[in-house]
Amino acid sequence: MTRPRVVVFDYGSGNVHSATKALEAAGADVRLTADRAAAAAADGLLVPGVGAFGAVMSGLVAARGPEVIERRLAGGRPVLGICVGMQVLFEQGVEGEGVTEGLGEWPGIVDRLDAPVLPHMGWNEVRVPEGSRLFAGIEDERFYFVHSYAARDWPMPADARRRAPLVTWAEHGGPFVAAVENGPLAATQFHPEKSGDAGVRLLANWLETL
């Protein structure tokens, strides 16, 4: 059986090596690169992200990541964002007094969690919607989060002509978006690569969609 080819987009953001190892454990043939042709041609593209929203967007733009992501999605080719790699898929990120424009794949704003303890760090359960392929067989598992910012609502209007995205939620001081499945575009606020067997299983579920 041929292993799916996945590129981890190496544009200068953190957790790339742990993400590569987790994808290999899940059954992928993984290449870590910022080469746009390789990213466009792969069966799947994983976009990692660690640190500040603005810094991640700057790194992506410098590597022409938005162009790669947009072209893949236009062709129905899968993309998975992780942590800040998920956050930048929204319209805007708010950090302190600054506002950074995101990729705008989904409406909404990423801002600071309204919680007494930040960052939100550690294992947390999630509320998975019916029909999720990403969480198939792991709906009751916990996943590992490290973040102070998130999308705290989901303002996308319903469209009768299209299947509504599946949104998974978690709680820390209030609800926030923990994962989204939207056709070829999927993302998690938590770190699958730090979530043990459950995280590897989630990545394997994603690989099955490629």
PDB file of C-alpha atoms in Angstrom:
ATOM      1  CA  MET A   1       0.000   0.000   0.000  1.00  0.00           C
ATOM      2  CA  THR A   2       1.358   3.410  -0.994  1.00  0.00           C
ATOM      3  CA  ARG A   3       1.904   5.806   1.873  1.00  0.00           C
ATOM      4  CA  PRO A   4       0.295   9.219   1.289  1.00  0.00           C
ATOM      5  CA  ARG A   5       2.792  11.985   0.556  1.00  0.00           C
ATOM      6  CA  VAL A   6       2.545  14.884   2.993  1.00  0.00           C
ATOM      7  CA  VAL A   7       4.533  18.097   3.064  1.00  0.00           C
ATOM      8  CA  VAL A   8       5.019  19.859   6.409  1.00  0.00           C
ATOM      9  CA  PHE A   9       5.390  23.470   5.334  1.00  0.00           C
ATOM     10  CA  ASP A  10       8.681  24.679   6.812  1.00  0.00           C
ATOM     11  CA  TYR A  11       8.306  28.463   6.755  1.00  0.00           C
ATOM     12  CA  GLY A  12      10.114  29.143  10.051  1.00  0.00           C
ATOM     13  CA  SER A  13       7.515  28.199  12.685  1.00  0.00           C
ATOM     14  CA  GLY A  14       8.195  25.861  15.644  1.00  0.00           C
ATOM     15  CA  ASN A  15       6.942  22.248  16.084  1.00  0.00           C
ATOM     16  CA  VAL A  16       7.918  21.026  12.613  1.00  0.00           C
ATOM     17  CA  HIS A  17      10.049  18.042  13.637  1.00  0.00           C
ATOM     18  CA  SER A  18       7.542  16.646  16.149  1.00  0.00           C
ATOM     19  CA  ALA A  19       4.774  17.081  13.570  1.00  0.00           C
ATOM     20  CA  THR A  20       6.882  15.231  10.995  1.00  0.00           C
ATOM     21  CA  LYS A  21       7.508  12.319  13.365  1.00  0.00           C
ATOM     22  CA  ALA A  22       3.819  12.083  14.325  1.00  0.00           C
ATOM     23  CA  LEU A  23       2.759  12.030  10.662  1.00  0.00           C
ATOM     24  CA  GLU A  24       5.290   9.289   9.930  1.00  0.00           C
ATOM     25  CA  ALA A  25       3.901   7.299  12.877  1.00  0.00           C
ATOM     26  CA  ALA A  26       0.411   7.798  11.435  1.00  0.00           C
ATOM     27  CA  GLY A  27       1.497   6.297   8.107  1.00  0.00           C
ATOM     28  CA  ALA A  28       2.623   9.171   5.892  1.00  0.00           C
ATOM     29  CA  ASP A  29       5.655   9.661   3.684  1.00  0.00           C
ATOM     30  CA  VAL A  30       6.664  13.094   4.981  1.00  0.00           C
ATOM     31  CA  ARG A  31       8.828  15.845   3.511  1.00  0.00           C
ATOM     32  CA  LEU A  32       9.733  18.941   5.536  1.00  0.00           C
ATOM     33  CA  THR A  33      10.187  21.820   3.091  1.00  0.00           C
ATOM     34  CA  ALA A  34       9.177  25.342   2.095  1.00  0.00           C
ATOM     35  CA  ASP A  35       9.374  24.418  -1.593  1.00  0.00           C
ATOM     36  CA  ARG A  36       6.119  25.636  -3.137  1.00  0.00           C
ATOM     37  CA  ALA A  37       6.106  23.102  -5.963  1.00  0.00           C
ATOM     38  CA  ALA A  38       6.463  20.228  -3.496  1.00  0.00           C
ATOM     39  CA  ALA A  39       3.765  21.713  -1.261  1.00  0.00           C
ATOM     40  CA  ALA A  40       1.423  22.030  -4.219  1.00  0.00           C
ATOM     41  CA  ALA A  41       2.044  18.495  -5.473  1.00  0.00           C
ATOM     42  CA  ALA A  42       1.782  16.586  -2.186  1.00  0.00           C
ATOM     43  CA  ASP A  43      -1.294  14.549  -1.296  1.00  0.00           C
ATOM     44  CA  GLY A  44      -1.642  16.603   1.891  1.00  0.00           C
ATOM     45  CA  LEU A  45      -0.160  19.831   3.249  1.00  0.00           C
ATOM     46  CA  LEU A  46       0.286  20.400   6.969  1.00  0.00           C
ATOM     47  CA  VAL A  47       0.683  24.015   8.122  1.00  0.00           C
ATOM     48  CA  PRO A  48       2.171  24.182  11.639  1.00  0.00           C
ATOM     49  CA  GLY A  49       2.245  27.283  13.779  1.00  0.00           C
ATOM     50  CA  VAL A  50       3.791  28.257  17.110  1.00  0.00           C
ATOM     51  CA  GLY A  51       4.019  31.689  18.713  1.00  0.00           C
ATOM     52  CA  ALA A  52       2.273  34.928  17.851  1.00  0.00           C
ATOM     53  CA  PHE A  53      -0.383  35.255  15.138  1.00  0.00           C
ATOM     54  CA  GLY A  54       1.448  38.173  13.521  1.00  0.00           C
ATOM     55  CA  ALA A  55       4.804  36.387  13.407  1.00  0.00           C
ATOM     56  CA  VAL A  56       3.247  33.266  11.879  1.00  0.00           C
ATOM     57  CA  MET A  57       1.477  35.343   9.214  1.00  0.00           C
ATOM     58  CA  SER A  58       4.729  37.168   8.414  1.00  0.00           C
ATOM     59  CA  GLY A  59       6.568  33.880   7.984  1.00  0.00           C
ATOM     60  CA  LEU A  60       3.824  32.450   5.800  1.00  0.00           C
ATOM     61  CA  VAL A  61       3.688  35.531   3.588  1.00  0.00           C
ATOM     62  CA  ALA A  62       7.476  35.566   3.173  1.00  0.00           C
ATOM     63  CA  ALA A  63       7.330  31.937   2.002  1.00  0.00           C
ATOM     64  CA  ARG A  64       4.288  32.666  -0.204  1.00  0.00           C
ATOM     65  CA  GLY A  65       2.303  30.239   1.920  1.00  0.00           C
ATOM     66  CA  PRO A  66      -1.068  31.973   1.389  1.00  0.00           C
ATOM     67  CA  GLU A  67      -0.730  31.411  -2.359  1.00  0.00           C
ATOM     68  CA  VAL A  68       0.081  27.714  -1.858  1.00  0.00           C
ATOM     69  CA  ILE A  69      -2.835  27.194   0.537  1.00  0.00           C
ATOM     70  CA  GLU A  70      -5.308  29.039  -1.655  1.00  0.00           C
ATOM     71  CA  ARG A  71      -4.332  27.123  -4.780  1.00  0.00           C
ATOM     72  CA  ARG A  72      -4.550  23.774  -3.010  1.00  0.00           C
ATOM     73  CA  LEU A  73      -7.997  24.538  -1.621  1.00  0.00           C
ATOM     74  CA  ALA A  74      -9.213  25.818  -4.985  1.00  0.00           C
ATOM     75  CA  GLY A  75      -8.299  22.417  -6.398  1.00  0.00           C
ATOM     76  CA  GLY A  76      -9.896  20.506  -3.514  1.00  0.00           C
ATOM     77  CA  ARG A  77      -6.506  19.343  -2.214  1.00  0.00           C
ATOM     78  CA  PRO A  78      -6.319  18.770   1.555  1.00  0.00           C
ATOM     79  CA  VAL A  79      -4.694  21.198   3.990  1.00  0.00           C
ATOM     80  CA  LEU A  80      -4.387  20.715   7.766  1.00  0.00           C
ATOM     81  CA  GLY A  81      -3.542  23.645  10.080  1.00  0.00           C
ATOM     82  CA  ILE A  82      -2.267  23.112  13.624  1.00  0.00           C
ATOM     83  CA  CYS A  83      -2.374  25.576  16.561  1.00  0.00           C
ATOM     84  CA  VAL A  84      -1.507  29.043  15.181  1.00  0.00           C
ATOM     85  CA  GLY A  85      -1.564  27.356  11.781  1.00  0.00           C
ATOM     86  CA  MET A  86      -5.291  27.023  12.467  1.00  0.00           C
ATOM     87  CA  GLN A  87      -5.710  30.531  13.887  1.00  0.00           C
ATOM     88  CA  VAL A  88      -4.357  32.260  10.770  1.00  0.00           C
ATOM     89  CA  LEU A  89      -7.135  30.663   8.720  1.00  0.00           C
ATOM     90  CA  PHE A  90      -9.566  33.127  10.313  1.00  0.00           C
ATOM     91  CA  GLU A  91     -10.060  36.739   9.213  1.00  0.00           C
ATOM     92  CA  GLN A  92      -8.102  38.479  11.959  1.00  0.00           C
ATOM     93  CA  GLY A  93      -5.922  37.927  15.004  1.00  0.00           C
ATOM     94  CA  VAL A  94      -5.955  40.390  17.914  1.00  0.00           C
ATOM     95  CA  GLU A  95      -2.923  40.484  20.215  1.00  0.00           C
ATOM     96  CA  GLY A  96      -2.617  43.346  22.693  1.00  0.00           C
ATOM     97  CA  GLU A  97      -3.337  46.534  20.757  1.00  0.00           C
ATOM     98  CA  GLY A  98      -2.425  44.977  17.424  1.00  0.00           C
ATOM     99  CA  VAL A  99      -4.687  43.491  14.765  1.00  0.00           C
ATOM    100  CA  THR A 100      -3.245  41.234  12.052  1.00  0.00           C
ATOM    101  CA  GLU A 101      -5.125  40.174   8.946  1.00  0.00           C
ATOM    102  CA  GLY A 102      -5.357  36.404   8.578  1.00  0.00           C
ATOM    103  CA  LEU A 103      -5.975  34.257   5.516  1.00  0.00           C
ATOM    104  CA  GLY A 104      -9.735  34.770   5.717  1.00  0.00           C
ATOM    105  CA  GLU A 105     -10.729  31.203   4.873  1.00  0.00           C
ATOM    106  CA  TRP A 106     -13.241  31.422   7.726  1.00  0.00           C
ATOM    107  CA  PRO A 107     -14.951  34.484   9.198  1.00  0.00           C
ATOM    108  CA  GLY A 108     -14.163  35.409  12.763  1.00  0.00           C
ATOM    109  CA  ILE A 109     -11.535  36.842  15.035  1.00  0.00           C
ATOM    110  CA  VAL A 110      -8.872  35.096  17.094  1.00  0.00           C
ATOM    111  CA  ASP A 111      -8.414  36.867  20.406  1.00  0.00           C
ATOM    112  CA  ARG A 112      -7.336  36.271  24.000  1.00  0.00           C
ATOM    113  CA  LEU A 113      -9.181  33.615  25.970  1.00  0.00           C
ATOM    114  CA  ASP A 114     -11.297  34.982  28.808  1.00  0.00           C
ATOM    115  CA  ALA A 115      -9.860  32.716  31.483  1.00  0.00           C
ATOM    116  CA  PRO A 116      -8.269  33.224  34.926  1.00  0.00           C
ATOM    117  CA  VAL A 117      -5.216  31.114  34.021  1.00  0.00           C
ATOM    118  CA  LEU A 118      -3.288  31.562  30.768  1.00  0.00           C
ATOM    119  CA  PRO A 119      -1.865  30.000  28.780  1.00  0.00           C
ATOM    120  CA  HIS A 120      -4.322  27.146  28.523  1.00  0.00           C
ATOM    121  CA  MET A 121      -1.779  24.369  28.835  1.00  0.00           C
ATOM    122  CA  GLY A 122      -2.409  20.656  29.168  1.00  0.00           C
ATOM    123  CA  TRP A 123      -4.930  17.968  28.333  1.00  0.00           C
ATOM    124  CA  ASN A 124      -8.544  18.863  27.666  1.00  0.00           C
ATOM    125  CA  GLU A 125     -11.620  17.089  26.376  1.00  0.00           C
ATOM    126  CA  VAL A 126     -13.465  18.254  23.275  1.00  0.00           C
ATOM    127  CA  ARG A 127     -17.086  18.242  22.077  1.00  0.00           C
ATOM    128  CA  VAL A 128     -17.111  16.511  18.706  1.00  0.00           C
ATOM    129  CA  PRO A 129     -19.990  17.000  16.246  1.00  0.00           C
ATOM    130  CA  GLU A 130     -21.778  14.035  14.728  1.00  0.00           C
ATOM    131  CA  GLY A 131     -20.254  12.848  11.483  1.00  0.00           C
ATOM    132  CA  SER A 132     -16.666  13.909  12.202  1.00  0.00           C
ATOM    133  CA  ARG A 133     -14.086  11.981  10.194  1.00  0.00           C
ATOM    134  CA  LEU A 134     -11.142  13.627  11.954  1.00  0.00           C
ATOM    135  CA  PHE A 135     -12.234  12.327  15.372  1.00  0.00           C
ATOM    136  CA  ALA A 136     -13.630   8.956  14.249  1.00  0.00           C
ATOM    137  CA  GLY A 137     -13.014   6.467  17.059  1.00  0.00           C
ATOM    138  CA  ILE A 138     -11.422   9.075  19.346  1.00  0.00           C
ATOM    139  CA  GLU A 139     -14.451  11.224  20.187  1.00  0.00           C
ATOM    140  CA  ASP A 140     -13.963  10.734  23.941  1.00  0.00           C
ATOM    141  CA  GLU A 141     -10.202  11.237  24.057  1.00  0.00           C
ATOM    142  CA  ARG A 142      -8.337  14.233  25.499  1.00  0.00           C
ATOM    143  CA  PHE A 143      -5.906  16.341  23.478  1.00  0.00           C
ATOM    144  CA  TYR A 144      -2.960  18.565  24.384  1.00  0.00           C
ATOM    145  CA  PHE A 145      -3.363  22.346  24.179  1.00  0.00           C
ATOM    146  CA  VAL A 146      -0.835  25.178  24.618  1.00  0.00           C
ATOM    147  CA  HIS A 147      -2.320  28.583  23.780  1.00  0.00           C
ATOM    148  CA  SER A 148      -3.689  31.862  25.125  1.00  0.00           C
ATOM    149  CA  TYR A 149      -5.668  32.849  22.025  1.00  0.00           C
ATOM    150  CA  ALA A 150      -8.438  31.166  20.063  1.00  0.00           C
ATOM    151  CA  ALA A 151     -11.563  31.733  18.001  1.00  0.00           C
ATOM    152  CA  ARG A 152     -14.299  32.007  20.607  1.00  0.00           C
ATOM    153  CA  ASP A 153     -17.266  31.982  18.259  1.00  0.00           C
ATOM    154  CA  TRP A 154     -18.190  30.671  14.817  1.00  0.00           C
ATOM    155  CA  PRO A 155     -19.937  33.415  12.810  1.00  0.00           C
ATOM    156  CA  MET A 156     -20.094  31.616   9.454  1.00  0.00           C
ATOM    157  CA  PRO A 157     -23.691  31.793   8.170  1.00  0.00           C
ATOM    158  CA  ALA A 158     -25.451  28.629   7.039  1.00  0.00           C
ATOM    159  CA  ASP A 159     -25.518  28.021   3.294  1.00  0.00           C
ATOM    160  CA  ALA A 160     -28.146  25.561   2.056  1.00  0.00           C
ATOM    161  CA  ARG A 161     -26.080  24.904  -1.083  1.00  0.00           C
ATOM    162  CA  ARG A 162     -23.025  23.693   0.803  1.00  0.00           C
ATOM    163  CA  ARG A 163     -22.380  21.266   3.608  1.00  0.00           C
ATOM    164  CA  ALA A 164     -21.811  23.193   6.816  1.00  0.00           C
ATOM    165  CA  PRO A 165     -18.339  22.877   8.357  1.00  0.00           C
ATOM    166  CA  LEU A 166     -18.075  20.551  11.350  1.00  0.00           C
ATOM    167  CA  VAL A 167     -16.870  22.522  14.370  1.00  0.00           C
ATOM    168  CA  THR A 168     -15.424  20.861  17.483  1.00  0.00           C
ATOM    169  CA  TRP A 169     -15.434  22.884  20.715  1.00  0.00           C
ATOM    170  CA  ALA A 170     -13.469  22.902  23.982  1.00  0.00           C
ATOM    171  CA  GLU A 171     -13.728  24.935  27.196  1.00  0.00           C
ATOM    172  CA  HIS A 172     -11.232  27.088  29.054  1.00  0.00           C
ATOM    173  CA  GLY A 173     -12.875  30.052  30.756  1.00  0.00           C
ATOM    174  CA  GLY A 174     -15.566  29.682  28.092  1.00  0.00           C
ATOM    175  CA  PRO A 175     -16.063  27.833  24.811  1.00  0.00           C
ATOM    176  CA  PHE A 176     -13.592  28.108  21.954  1.00  0.00           C
ATOM    177  CA  VAL A 177     -13.121  26.412  18.594  1.00  0.00           C
ATOM    178  CA  ALA A 178     -10.909  23.333  19.033  1.00  0.00           C
ATOM    179  CA  ALA A 179     -11.093  21.981  15.469  1.00  0.00           C
ATOM    180  CA  VAL A 180     -12.807  22.549  12.134  1.00  0.00           C
ATOM    181  CA  GLU A 181     -13.520  20.192   9.230  1.00  0.00           C
ATOM    182  CA  ASN A 182     -14.481  22.143   6.099  1.00  0.00           C
ATOM    183  CA  GLY A 183     -14.142  20.110   2.904  1.00  0.00           C
ATOM    184  CA  PRO A 184     -10.436  19.894   2.005  1.00  0.00           C
ATOM    185  CA  LEU A 185      -9.532  22.326   4.815  1.00  0.00           C
ATOM    186  CA  ALA A 186      -9.172  21.015   8.369  1.00  0.00           C
ATOM    187  CA  ALA A 187      -7.490  22.400  11.458  1.00  0.00           C
ATOM    188  CA  THR A 188      -6.947  21.824  15.172  1.00  0.00           C
ATOM    189  CA  GLN A 189      -6.208  24.323  17.928  1.00  0.00           C
ATOM    190  CA  PHE A 190      -4.551  21.558  19.965  1.00  0.00           C
ATOM    191  CA  HIS A 191      -1.325  19.774  19.039  1.00  0.00           C
ATOM    192  CA  PRO A 192      -1.947  16.276  17.631  1.00  0.00           C
ATOM    193  CA  GLU A 193       1.801  15.670  17.638  1.00  0.00           C
ATOM    194  CA  LYS A 194       1.845  16.175  21.434  1.00  0.00           C
ATOM    195  CA  SER A 195      -1.389  14.250  22.090  1.00  0.00           C
ATOM    196  CA  GLY A 196       0.017  10.728  22.267  1.00  0.00           C
ATOM    197  CA  ASP A 197      -1.846   7.848  20.658  1.00  0.00           C
ATOM    198  CA  ALA A 198      -5.017   9.900  20.222  1.00  0.00           C
ATOM    199  CA  GLY A 199      -3.112  12.523  18.236  1.00  0.00           C
ATOM    200  CA  VAL A 200      -1.514   9.925  15.981  1.00  0.00           C
ATOM    201  CA  ARG A 201      -4.944   8.382  15.415  1.00  0.00           C
ATOM    202  CA  LEU A 202      -6.353  11.798  14.471  1.00  0.00           C
ATOM    203  CA  LEU A 203      -3.557  12.296  11.958  1.00  0.00           C
ATOM    204  CA  ALA A 204      -4.195   8.800  10.591  1.00  0.00           C
ATOM    205  CA  ASN A 205      -7.865   9.727  10.187  1.00  0.00           C
ATOM    206  CA  TRP A 206      -6.806  12.807   8.227  1.00  0.00           C
ATOM    207  CA  LEU A 207      -4.479  10.733   6.044  1.00  0.00           C
ATOM    208  CA  GLU A 208      -7.439   8.511   5.156  1.00  0.00           C
ATOM    209  CA  THR A 209      -9.150  11.535   3.585  1.00  0.00           C
ATOM    210  CA  LEU A 210      -6.257  12.277   1.211  1.00  0.00           C
TER     211      LEU A 210
END
